[in-house]
Amino acid sequence: MNPALTNIPLFPLSGHVLPGGTMRLRIFEPRYLRMVREVCAQGDEGRIGMCMFNEHGSVEENTHIYPLATLARVIDFEHRDDGLLGITVEGVEACKINQISVDEDGLRRGQVELAHNWQPTALAEQYQHLAERLCQVYHEYPELGSCPTEDRLRCARWVCQRWLELLPLTADVKQELLNQPSCEPALDYLSGLIQESEN
């Protein structure tokens, strides 16, 4: 096992970031402030395991963290007017958490392996409406960032991951879709949701 993947600090959230996406966070708990300091001290190699929170799981048994997660790096930070630390993380790689340990202050750490479930493929014609609607969402909500480039909008995996971040789907649904060997089932699912919302 790659030693860099044996001691990843874990950050369970109800919001989700996947590879290629970014997320802004407000950090205030001491254990997570320590996590940010530790990861930033590692430079470009520092990673946080951004995890999906399982509301039906047990904190005591660490089943409140779903196994599929995203290794993310801190790309920006600021000291906010409200006294909290603001950071921006970028999803780098998908991973699977195999084992969880707990520090004295409650910070979880994971032994993880990289998950290469979805290969990059071109977005099929039948799903072009997903890319077009996604571009509209970015125009309507500039806080999401600049409008995606054409090469990103042509990538089925990238388009699929952004919709999975944006839509209020339950974590168990996202886990099931992300567990598939390709993004095709997720594209079918998302396509049906978007078309239904537009009717």
PDB file of N, CA, C and O in Angstrom, residues 13-14 16 52-55 66 168-178:
ATOM      1  N   LEU A  13     -19.258  14.918   5.458  1.00  0.00           N
ATOM      2  CA  LEU A  13     -20.138  16.071   5.217  1.00  0.00           C
ATOM      3  C   LEU A  13     -21.444  15.617   4.586  1.00  0.00           C
ATOM      4  O   LEU A  13     -21.515  14.570   3.948  1.00  0.00           O
ATOM      5  N   SER A  14     -22.466  16.461   4.724  1.00  0.00           N
ATOM      6  CA  SER A  14     -23.720  16.207   4.018  1.00  0.00           C
ATOM      7  C   SER A  14     -23.625  16.713   2.577  1.00  0.00           C
ATOM      8  O   SER A  14     -24.325  16.235   1.692  1.00  0.00           O
ATOM      9  N   HIS A  16     -21.234  17.267  -0.927  1.00  0.00           N
ATOM     10  CA  HIS A  16     -20.261  16.357  -1.517  1.00  0.00           C
ATOM     11  C   HIS A  16     -19.425  17.020  -2.594  1.00  0.00           C
ATOM     12  O   HIS A  16     -19.917  17.860  -3.353  1.00  0.00           O
ATOM     13  N   MET A  52     -18.869  11.086   2.436  1.00  0.00           N
ATOM     14  CA  MET A  52     -20.315  11.266   2.502  1.00  0.00           C
ATOM     15  C   MET A  52     -20.820  10.779   3.855  1.00  0.00           C
ATOM     16  O   MET A  52     -20.492   9.673   4.283  1.00  0.00           O
ATOM     17  N   PHE A  53     -21.606  11.606   4.498  1.00  0.00           N
ATOM     18  CA  PHE A  53     -22.126  11.293   5.827  1.00  0.00           C
ATOM     19  C   PHE A  53     -23.328  10.365   5.719  1.00  0.00           C
ATOM     20  O   PHE A  53     -24.267  10.622   4.974  1.00  0.00           O
ATOM     21  N   ASN A  54     -23.278   9.277   6.472  1.00  0.00           N
ATOM     22  CA  ASN A  54     -24.379   8.311   6.513  1.00  0.00           C
ATOM     23  C   ASN A  54     -25.202   8.577   7.773  1.00  0.00           C
ATOM     24  O   ASN A  54     -24.791   8.215   8.879  1.00  0.00           O
ATOM     25  N   GLU A  55     -26.359   9.200   7.606  1.00  0.00           N
ATOM     26  CA  GLU A  55     -27.179   9.576   8.760  1.00  0.00           C
ATOM     27  C   GLU A  55     -27.751   8.373   9.490  1.00  0.00           C
ATOM     28  O   GLU A  55     -28.210   8.485  10.623  1.00  0.00           O
ATOM     29  N   TYR A  66     -19.588   6.769   4.684  1.00  0.00           N
ATOM     30  CA  TYR A  66     -19.697   5.841   3.562  1.00  0.00           C
ATOM     31  C   TYR A  66     -18.307   5.506   3.014  1.00  0.00           C
ATOM     32  O   TYR A  66     -17.389   6.328   3.089  1.00  0.00           O
ATOM     33  N   PRO A 168     -29.777  17.414  -5.029  1.00  0.00           N
ATOM     34  CA  PRO A 168     -30.003  16.975  -3.643  1.00  0.00           C
ATOM     35  C   PRO A 168     -30.376  15.495  -3.558  1.00  0.00           C
ATOM     36  O   PRO A 168     -31.420  15.126  -3.029  1.00  0.00           O
ATOM     37  N   LEU A 169     -29.497  14.650  -4.064  1.00  0.00           N
ATOM     38  CA  LEU A 169     -29.720  13.206  -3.982  1.00  0.00           C
ATOM     39  C   LEU A 169     -29.208  12.697  -2.646  1.00  0.00           C
ATOM     40  O   LEU A 169     -28.277  13.261  -2.072  1.00  0.00           O
ATOM     41  N   THR A 170     -29.781  11.630  -2.162  1.00  0.00           N
ATOM     42  CA  THR A 170     -29.300  11.056  -0.907  1.00  0.00           C
ATOM     43  C   THR A 170     -27.925  10.428  -1.142  1.00  0.00           C
ATOM     44  O   THR A 170     -27.597   9.994  -2.251  1.00  0.00           O
ATOM     45  N   ALA A 171     -27.144  10.368  -0.076  1.00  0.00           N
ATOM     46  CA  ALA A 171     -25.794   9.829  -0.185  1.00  0.00           C
ATOM     47  C   ALA A 171     -25.807   8.363  -0.603  1.00  0.00           C
ATOM     48  O   ALA A 171     -24.917   7.917  -1.332  1.00  0.00           O
ATOM     49  N   ASP A 172     -26.805   7.611  -0.154  1.00  0.00           N
ATOM     50  CA  ASP A 172     -26.827   6.195  -0.528  1.00  0.00           C
ATOM     51  C   ASP A 172     -27.076   6.016  -2.022  1.00  0.00           C
ATOM     52  O   ASP A 172     -26.522   5.097  -2.639  1.00  0.00           O
ATOM     53  N   VAL A 173     -27.889   6.909  -2.621  1.00  0.00           N
ATOM     54  CA  VAL A 173     -28.090   6.861  -4.078  1.00  0.00           C
ATOM     55  C   VAL A 173     -26.791   7.183  -4.798  1.00  0.00           C
ATOM     56  O   VAL A 173     -26.399   6.508  -5.765  1.00  0.00           O
ATOM     57  N   LYS A 174     -26.088   8.218  -4.329  1.00  0.00           N
ATOM     58  CA  LYS A 174     -24.818   8.585  -4.956  1.00  0.00           C
ATOM     59  C   LYS A 174     -23.807   7.458  -4.830  1.00  0.00           C
ATOM     60  O   LYS A 174     -23.074   7.150  -5.785  1.00  0.00           O
ATOM     61  N   GLN A 175     -23.747   6.831  -3.653  1.00  0.00           N
ATOM     62  CA  GLN A 175     -22.808   5.721  -3.457  1.00  0.00           C
ATOM     63  C   GLN A 175     -23.109   4.579  -4.430  1.00  0.00           C
ATOM     64  O   GLN A 175     -22.204   3.991  -5.023  1.00  0.00           O
ATOM     65  N   GLU A 176     -24.398   4.280  -4.601  1.00  0.00           N
ATOM     66  CA  GLU A 176     -24.781   3.194  -5.509  1.00  0.00           C
ATOM     67  C   GLU A 176     -24.371   3.509  -6.941  1.00  0.00           C
ATOM     68  O   GLU A 176     -23.828   2.648  -7.650  1.00  0.00           O
ATOM     69  N   LEU A 177     -24.603   4.750  -7.365  1.00  0.00           N
ATOM     70  CA  LEU A 177     -24.247   5.144  -8.729  1.00  0.00           C
ATOM     71  C   LEU A 177     -22.742   5.164  -8.922  1.00  0.00           C
ATOM     72  O   LEU A 177     -22.223   4.705  -9.943  1.00  0.00           O
ATOM     73  N   LEU A 178     -22.012   5.691  -7.940  1.00  0.00           N
ATOM     74  CA  LEU A 178     -20.556   5.776  -8.049  1.00  0.00           C
ATOM     75  C   LEU A 178     -19.903   4.406  -7.999  1.00  0.00           C
ATOM     76  O   LEU A 178     -18.769   4.238  -8.463  1.00  0.00           O
TER      77      LEU A 178
END
